[in-house]
Amino acid sequence: MQRDDFSLPANPPGGAPRLRASWRRSERYGLAADDIRPVFTGSVDTESLLYECGREVLRGLQKTLANEPVSMMITDPDGLVLSRLSEDATINRSLDRVHLAPGFYFAERNAGTNGLGLALADRAPSLVRADEHYCTGLRGYTCAAAPVVDPSGDVAGSVNLTTWSDSAPELLMALAQSAAANTSALMLARGAGRFAPPTPHGEVFRVYADRSRAPEEALPTTGWRGAFAEARTAFRRGLAVAVVGEPGTGKTALASLARRELRRERVLSARPPAPEDVESWFELWVPELGKDSTCVIVSGVDSMPAWATTELAHLFTRVRATRDMQPYVVTASSADTLPDELRELIDVVVDVPALRFRPDDIMPLAKHFAHQARGRDIDFTPAAARALTAFDWPGNVRGLRRVVREAAARTDRIDLHHLAPEVFTGPGRPLTRLQSVERDEIVRCLTEPGTTVSEAAEQLGLGRATIYRKIRQYRITVPDRTP
C-alpha cells in the first residue's frame, strides 16, 4: 500500500505510520500544539478491578525502580489517569505542570499524540519519544504505554511509564508491556476465573456468488428482511453502507447476501486484525478494493487500531474520488462506535436487530442450522422449542448456531437434555469454573426426561432447600419442570 500518496499537514520526526496517523487525528481534534489543556474530572474510580490490580502490580515495580526518575500510571479506557506512582519529587512536580496526574484525561483528543493515548487508540504497546509528542509541553518526556485487557478481552485501560526524554526508552517499553500483562493476568485471576478470548488474526476470505444459494433460501426468517431490504436498496443506488448490530447478529452475512442478489460478483470479507498484523492484513486485500468484480466488506471497524482506521479512510476516500460507485461495506457494533473518519464516508447505516428482539426468528433459524449440521430435517420437542425461544441469546445468531449444531450432532430429535446448560441460565455475574461445573450438573439432572426437582436433588446428593437455593443463585429456568 502506498502511504506516501497521502499528504499530511503535520509530520512527527521519523514519520512512522502510527505516529503520522496520530498527529493527523490530533490536528483534526483542533488541538493547539503549544497549549496543552487536558480535561479534569473531580474524581476517579478507585474501586474498580483495574485500579486494584494495576496499583498492586505498579507498587511491586516501584520497589525495583525506587531510585529511578520514572512515573508509573494506570489509566481507564478513556485515558483518565487513575493513579500515579513515583518517588522522584522532581519528575512529579514536572508532570503536575503538564497535568499528567490523576483526574486528568490524556487520550489523544485531550492531549494529542502521547504514549498512553496512542496505546489506547491503537490497542497496542506504544512508545512516544520527546519531539514525537504532538504538544510541545510533553516533549521533555519519553512515554511508554501498553493496553491492559480485562477478563472479557476488552481494553480496560493502560499502564503508562514516563521518564525524561534523554533516558533509554527500550527498557521502559519492556517494563510497560510486562506491567500491563501482569495487570491483565491478575484481573483475569480475580475476575471469576474466566479465560481471555483468543486475539483476532485478521482473516481475509472470498465468497463467490455462483457457489452460494439464493438469498431467499439462505435467509429463512422475517426479522432480517427489513434490514436486508434497506441494504439492498442502498447497494442498488451505489451507496457506501455500514451494517451495525451486536456481535453475532449476522452483519457480514446480510451485507454479502444483499450485494450478491444484485450482482454476480465475489464478496471479499476482511475481519479486524490484531494490532501487530495490520500492515500485512492491508496487503492481503487492498489490491481488490475498487474492482468492478469485487465487493469489499471490512468487519468490526470499531475494534481496529486507530491508525488502521485512518489508513482505511484514506483508501476509501481515494475510491470515492475515482469511481461513481463505492463497492465497499463496513460493519460495527453500533452507529455511535463508527470511527469519525469512516462515518464521514458512509452514506447509509443499516441496523441489524439482536436476536432477542426477533423471537419469531429463533425456531426457523434453529431448524435451518440443525439441517445444515445433519443434512436432513431435525425435530425439536415443544419443551426444547420453548427453552430456545425464551433464552435471550447474548451471542445472538452465532450462539444459537453453536448450541443447535452441538445438539443436532447427538440426536435426530432435540429435547431439553440435549441443549447446552447456558440456555437455561438467566443473566448474572460471571461464574468461576467450579460454579460452572456445579451449574451444569444441576441443569443436566433437571433436564433429564421425567425428572423432578426432588429427584434431581437426590441424584446430586443435595437437600430440597439447597437445590432450590442453587436454582435461584444460577437463575436456572427449565420449561415444564415439576417440583
XYZ file of C-alpha atoms in Angstrom:
483
model
C 0.000 0.000 0.000
C 1.429 3.395 -0.939
C 1.005 5.535 2.172
C 3.145 8.275 0.605
C 0.178 9.123 -1.622
C -1.445 10.804 1.350
C -0.162 14.257 2.224
C -0.091 15.016 5.945
C -0.494 18.504 7.384
C 1.636 17.573 10.378
C 4.533 15.142 10.499
C 6.320 13.805 13.572
C 10.037 13.134 13.341
C 10.697 9.750 11.785
C 7.318 9.550 10.047
C 6.279 6.145 11.428
C 2.771 5.320 10.085
C 1.159 5.077 13.520
C 2.658 8.363 14.668
C 1.707 10.122 11.438
C -1.867 8.923 11.794
C -1.920 10.038 15.435
C -0.647 13.518 14.565
C -3.315 13.768 11.871
C -6.001 12.865 14.411
C -4.576 15.345 16.920
C -4.817 18.130 14.365
C -8.362 17.102 13.440
C -9.344 17.361 17.113
C -8.388 21.053 16.924
C -5.589 20.827 19.480
C -3.021 23.589 19.696
C 0.479 22.151 19.737
C 1.743 24.839 22.126
C -1.149 24.743 24.591
C -1.955 21.500 26.395
C -5.194 21.612 28.370
C -6.439 18.122 29.251
C -9.915 17.801 30.732
C -10.083 17.440 34.521
C -12.635 15.377 36.411
C -13.202 15.734 40.127
C -12.992 12.042 40.986
C -11.600 8.722 39.769
C -12.862 5.176 40.249
C -10.660 3.648 42.936
C -12.961 0.649 43.460
C -12.515 -0.979 40.062
C -10.722 -4.258 39.414
C -8.348 -2.391 37.080
C -7.360 0.091 39.800
C -6.894 -2.626 42.408
C -4.786 -4.911 40.199
C -2.877 -2.133 38.463
C -1.844 -0.479 41.721
C -0.679 -3.809 43.106
C 1.482 -4.511 40.049
C 2.938 -0.996 39.929
C 3.751 -0.977 43.628
C 5.872 -4.063 43.031
C 7.556 -2.404 40.055
C 8.119 0.751 42.104
C 10.349 -1.158 44.508
C 12.531 -2.208 41.585
C 12.755 1.361 40.230
C 12.979 3.099 43.599
C 15.907 5.335 42.622
C 14.903 5.960 39.011
C 13.090 9.079 37.701
C 10.162 7.088 36.351
C 6.493 7.856 36.943
C 4.117 4.891 36.660
C 0.431 5.359 35.886
C -2.803 3.446 35.447
C -5.489 4.899 33.160
C -9.017 3.847 32.283
C -10.002 3.066 28.638
C -10.861 6.736 28.036
C -7.388 7.903 29.036
C -8.349 9.145 32.508
C -5.326 8.873 34.798
C -6.454 6.860 37.818
C -3.189 6.532 39.703
C 0.400 7.801 39.547
C 3.299 6.309 41.462
C 6.811 7.752 41.696
C 9.294 8.516 44.440
C 11.097 11.137 42.359
C 9.846 14.549 43.534
C 11.377 16.394 40.578
C 9.557 14.445 37.861
C 6.338 14.537 39.904
C 6.435 18.342 40.057
C 7.229 18.490 36.348
C 4.317 16.197 35.434
C 1.978 18.247 37.621
C 2.807 21.294 35.480
C 1.583 19.499 32.332
C -1.365 17.951 34.235
C -0.230 14.345 33.713
C -1.787 13.426 37.031
C -4.775 11.567 38.484
C -8.091 13.068 37.452
C -6.929 14.355 34.041
C -7.821 12.830 30.653
C -4.816 12.124 28.451
C -6.481 10.449 25.475
C -5.368 11.736 22.075
C -8.361 14.029 21.729
C -7.389 15.693 25.026
C -3.592 15.833 24.872
C -2.602 14.952 21.320
C -0.104 12.222 20.473
C 1.289 10.727 23.680
C 2.197 7.253 24.862
C -0.908 6.251 26.761
C -3.249 7.934 24.270
C -1.645 6.092 21.358
C -1.692 2.751 23.208
C -5.432 3.116 23.801
C -6.205 4.369 20.298
C -4.278 1.601 18.537
C -4.819 -1.089 21.198
C -1.108 -1.816 21.040
C 2.066 -1.080 23.042
C 3.330 2.391 22.143
C 6.495 4.375 22.684
C 6.459 8.147 22.122
C 9.786 9.893 22.478
C 10.489 13.561 23.124
C 9.560 15.562 19.990
C 7.279 12.779 18.719
C 4.666 14.230 21.095
C 2.178 16.465 19.324
C 2.056 19.027 22.121
C 5.312 20.847 22.849
C 4.697 20.726 26.600
C 5.211 16.956 26.562
C 8.423 16.927 24.557
C 10.602 16.826 27.647
C 9.445 13.278 28.317
C 9.553 9.802 26.846
C 6.399 7.765 27.449
C 5.927 4.010 27.076
C 2.461 2.541 27.463
C 0.653 -0.740 26.871
C -3.060 -1.598 26.952
C -4.495 -3.694 29.765
C -7.004 -6.350 28.696
C -9.852 -7.291 31.043
C -11.222 -10.845 31.512
C -13.699 -10.369 28.651
C -10.931 -9.461 26.208
C -11.809 -5.748 26.038
C -9.278 -2.973 26.647
C -9.784 -1.938 30.276
C -7.173 0.810 30.309
C -3.414 1.198 30.074
C -0.174 1.172 32.008
C 1.992 4.208 31.277
C 5.617 4.771 32.294
C 7.019 8.269 31.820
C 10.604 9.455 32.258
C 12.818 12.242 30.968
C 13.303 12.413 27.217
C 17.033 11.689 27.390
C 16.543 8.322 29.119
C 16.901 4.946 27.400
C 13.444 4.009 26.030
C 13.955 0.307 25.279
C 13.849 -0.857 28.889
C 10.901 1.468 29.557
C 8.854 -0.196 26.808
C 9.644 -3.686 28.078
C 8.659 -2.708 31.614
C 5.373 -1.148 30.453
C 4.431 -4.262 28.491
C 5.338 -6.517 31.390
C 3.321 -4.422 33.868
C 0.294 -4.358 31.553
C 0.471 -8.117 31.007
C 0.780 -8.748 34.742
C -2.174 -6.463 35.428
C -4.266 -8.292 32.823
C -3.288 -11.665 34.324
C -4.160 -10.508 37.841
C -7.525 -9.183 36.644
C -8.170 -12.496 34.915
C -7.334 -14.447 38.061
C -9.640 -12.311 40.171
C -12.336 -11.835 37.575
C -14.302 -15.027 38.276
C -11.652 -17.329 36.799
C -12.552 -16.589 33.188
C -10.345 -17.282 30.190
C -9.430 -14.457 27.864
C -10.761 -14.964 24.318
C -8.276 -15.565 21.516
C -6.905 -12.495 19.760
C -8.049 -11.831 16.189
C -5.854 -12.738 13.257
C -7.462 -10.621 10.558
C -8.710 -13.406 8.320
C -9.488 -12.437 4.741
C -11.639 -14.663 2.567
C -13.739 -14.530 -0.608
C -17.291 -15.694 -1.190
C -18.330 -16.394 -4.787
C -21.893 -15.763 -5.929
C -22.116 -18.824 -8.159
C -21.230 -21.116 -5.239
C -23.958 -19.869 -2.916
C -27.656 -20.402 -2.693
C -30.152 -17.685 -3.480
C -30.738 -15.172 -0.677
C -34.315 -16.359 -0.196
C -33.036 -19.848 0.625
C -30.275 -18.657 2.927
C -32.451 -16.088 4.706
C -35.240 -18.139 6.316
C -36.514 -15.563 8.826
C -38.661 -12.439 8.764
C -36.784 -10.345 11.356
C -33.897 -9.819 8.970
C -35.943 -8.768 5.970
C -36.324 -5.105 6.850
C -32.568 -4.623 7.248
C -31.943 -6.812 4.190
C -34.253 -4.698 2.015
C -32.648 -1.478 3.286
C -29.162 -2.728 2.455
C -30.222 -3.984 -0.966
C -31.780 -0.598 -1.821
C -28.616 1.224 -0.774
C -26.451 -1.076 -2.885
C -28.751 -0.617 -5.861
C -28.165 3.143 -5.590
C -24.396 2.643 -5.423
C -24.056 3.902 -1.831
C -21.408 3.066 0.763
C -23.011 1.133 3.616
C -22.307 0.494 7.287
C -24.115 -2.505 8.755
C -24.303 -2.223 12.541
C -25.504 -4.536 15.287
C -24.399 -6.617 18.226
C -21.738 -9.310 17.725
C -23.175 -12.437 16.166
C -26.239 -10.849 14.528
C -25.018 -11.730 11.033
C -23.969 -8.309 9.748
C -21.404 -9.584 7.245
C -23.724 -12.333 6.025
C -26.560 -9.865 5.477
C -24.362 -7.465 3.503
C -22.934 -10.293 1.424
C -26.362 -11.678 0.551
C -27.763 -8.252 -0.301
C -24.839 -7.495 -2.618
C -24.939 -10.860 -4.350
C -28.661 -10.597 -5.032
C -27.918 -7.572 -7.214
C -24.646 -8.565 -8.868
C -22.785 -11.763 -9.639
C -19.571 -10.654 -8.004
C -17.226 -12.055 -5.439
C -17.526 -10.658 -1.937
C -14.285 -10.210 -0.037
C -14.653 -10.151 3.747
C -11.790 -8.740 5.836
C -12.067 -9.313 9.564
C -10.273 -6.990 12.021
C -6.638 -7.957 12.641
C -4.540 -7.998 15.777
C -2.631 -4.689 16.138
C 0.680 -6.275 15.134
C -0.856 -7.735 11.950
C -2.375 -4.551 10.487
C 0.193 -3.901 7.757
C 0.207 -7.449 6.389
C -3.594 -7.519 6.657
C -3.863 -4.456 4.411
C -1.518 -6.020 1.889
C -3.810 -9.045 1.557
C -6.948 -7.278 0.366
C -6.222 -3.678 -0.650
C -5.427 -4.682 -4.283
C -9.065 -5.850 -4.612
C -10.568 -2.528 -3.485
C -12.309 -0.688 -6.280
C -12.542 -3.598 -8.724
C -15.833 -3.979 -10.606
C -15.870 -7.694 -9.826
C -15.369 -7.429 -6.066
C -17.273 -6.009 -3.125
C -15.122 -5.482 -0.017
C -16.668 -5.867 3.447
C -14.425 -4.685 6.290
C -15.792 -6.107 9.533
C -15.511 -4.695 13.044
C -14.026 -1.321 12.146
C -14.812 -0.067 15.661
C -12.403 -2.641 17.126
C -9.488 -1.761 14.839
C -6.431 0.250 15.934
C -6.955 3.956 15.304
C -4.108 4.253 12.817
C -5.654 1.422 10.787
C -8.997 3.244 10.523
C -7.088 6.348 9.429
C -5.438 4.381 6.616
C -8.770 2.790 5.745
C -10.439 6.185 5.486
C -7.779 7.364 3.035
C -8.221 4.260 0.914
C -11.999 4.700 0.782
C -11.622 8.416 0.011
C -9.446 7.556 -2.953
C -12.067 5.071 -4.217
C -14.854 7.638 -3.912
C -12.792 10.202 -5.783
C -12.080 7.933 -8.738
C -15.297 5.910 -9.114
C -19.022 6.548 -9.420
C -19.812 3.505 -7.304
C -18.307 2.771 -3.897
C -18.023 -1.034 -3.697
C -17.268 -1.257 -0.001
C -19.110 -2.048 3.212
C -18.085 -1.753 6.857
C -19.592 -3.321 9.949
C -19.557 -2.138 13.569
C -21.396 -2.799 16.810
C -23.398 0.445 16.562
C -23.600 3.681 14.619
C -22.148 5.514 17.627
C -18.968 3.412 17.615
C -18.127 4.037 13.949
C -14.782 5.890 13.842
C -15.265 9.552 12.918
C -13.091 9.317 9.806
C -15.164 6.454 8.412
C -18.544 7.845 9.441
C -17.981 10.712 7.018
C -17.585 8.221 4.151
C -20.736 6.197 4.857
C -23.958 7.037 3.039
C -26.375 4.634 4.744
C -26.334 2.896 8.133
C -28.308 -0.359 8.292
C -29.168 -1.639 11.778
C -29.457 -5.427 12.230
C -31.640 -6.178 15.289
C -30.412 -8.508 18.021
C -31.943 -11.980 18.194
C -33.720 -11.249 21.495
C -35.852 -8.729 19.610
C -36.731 -11.350 16.983
C -38.259 -14.271 18.934
C -40.220 -15.433 15.891
C -36.908 -15.990 14.083
C -35.410 -18.364 16.648
C -37.059 -21.657 15.678
C -36.807 -21.143 11.886
C -33.105 -20.414 12.384
C -32.687 -23.363 14.742
C -34.232 -25.767 12.216
C -32.078 -24.256 9.487
C -28.863 -24.780 11.490
C -29.879 -28.302 12.517
C -30.472 -29.220 8.877
C -27.069 -27.773 7.965
C -25.418 -29.858 10.666
C -27.023 -33.201 9.733
C -28.023 -32.754 6.111
C -31.661 -33.535 6.903
C -34.561 -32.176 8.948
C -34.180 -32.484 12.735
C -37.158 -32.384 15.124
C -37.425 -30.273 18.292
C -39.670 -31.191 21.211
C -42.124 -28.482 22.313
C -40.163 -28.062 25.560
C -36.881 -27.578 23.683
C -38.534 -25.055 21.381
C -39.867 -23.121 24.364
C -36.438 -23.115 26.009
C -34.725 -21.850 22.860
C -37.336 -19.160 22.298
C -37.269 -17.956 25.915
C -33.484 -17.522 26.033
C -32.017 -14.019 25.483
C -29.157 -15.240 23.259
C -26.401 -12.795 24.252
C -24.294 -14.327 21.452
C -27.156 -13.768 19.000
C -27.359 -15.935 15.862
C -23.788 -17.131 16.308
C -24.629 -18.505 19.760
C -27.837 -20.144 18.553
C -25.996 -21.831 15.691
C -23.369 -23.277 18.056
C -25.935 -24.610 20.546
C -28.143 -26.157 17.872
C -25.280 -27.766 15.967
C -23.936 -29.348 19.149
C -27.395 -30.705 19.991
C -28.105 -31.920 16.444
C -24.846 -33.865 16.419
C -26.236 -36.030 19.231
C -29.775 -36.801 18.130
C -32.484 -36.628 15.452
C -34.977 -35.187 17.962
C -33.670 -32.393 20.161
C -35.058 -32.309 23.708
C -34.139 -30.290 26.803
C -31.273 -32.536 27.881
C -29.579 -32.124 24.504
C -29.269 -28.330 24.905
C -26.299 -26.547 26.458
C -26.753 -25.567 30.134
C -26.374 -21.870 29.282
C -29.814 -21.953 27.589
C -31.455 -22.471 30.980
C -29.446 -19.810 32.829
C -30.508 -16.201 33.195
C -28.132 -13.225 33.027
C -25.901 -12.630 36.033
C -22.328 -12.213 37.120
C -19.684 -14.442 35.516
C -19.229 -17.863 37.086
C -15.982 -19.439 38.214
C -15.050 -22.747 36.626
C -16.170 -24.594 39.758
C -19.525 -22.786 39.743
C -19.969 -23.547 36.048
C -19.444 -27.256 36.696
C -21.981 -27.178 39.529
C -24.486 -25.252 37.406
C -24.066 -27.650 34.502
C -24.623 -30.704 36.707
C -27.828 -29.233 38.144
C -29.105 -28.450 34.643
C -28.134 -31.912 33.397
C -30.235 -33.581 36.111
C -33.154 -31.183 35.771
C -33.399 -31.693 32.003
C -33.437 -35.483 32.079
C -36.884 -36.615 30.827
C -39.375 -37.090 33.645
C -37.011 -35.937 36.385
C -38.497 -33.768 39.132
C -36.570 -31.227 41.187
C -36.731 -33.581 44.178
C -35.288 -36.438 42.141
C -32.555 -34.169 40.772
C -31.652 -33.140 44.317
C -31.412 -36.794 45.340
C -29.151 -37.635 42.359
C -26.849 -34.777 43.281
C -26.826 -35.556 46.967
C -28.427 -32.214 47.846
C -31.364 -31.329 50.075
C -34.503 -29.814 48.540
C -33.794 -26.440 50.118
C -30.226 -26.478 48.805
C -31.128 -27.271 45.207
C -33.829 -24.603 45.170
C -31.286 -22.110 46.503
C -28.828 -23.144 43.778
C -31.540 -22.801 41.116
C -32.168 -19.222 42.279
C -28.437 -18.499 42.551
C -27.736 -19.600 38.965
C -31.072 -18.256 37.631
C -31.938 -21.650 36.180
C -35.257 -21.980 34.350
C -36.323 -25.305 32.818
C -39.675 -25.397 30.984
C -42.333 -27.806 32.323
C -40.213 -28.848 35.310
C -42.269 -30.133 38.251
C -41.327 -29.844 41.959
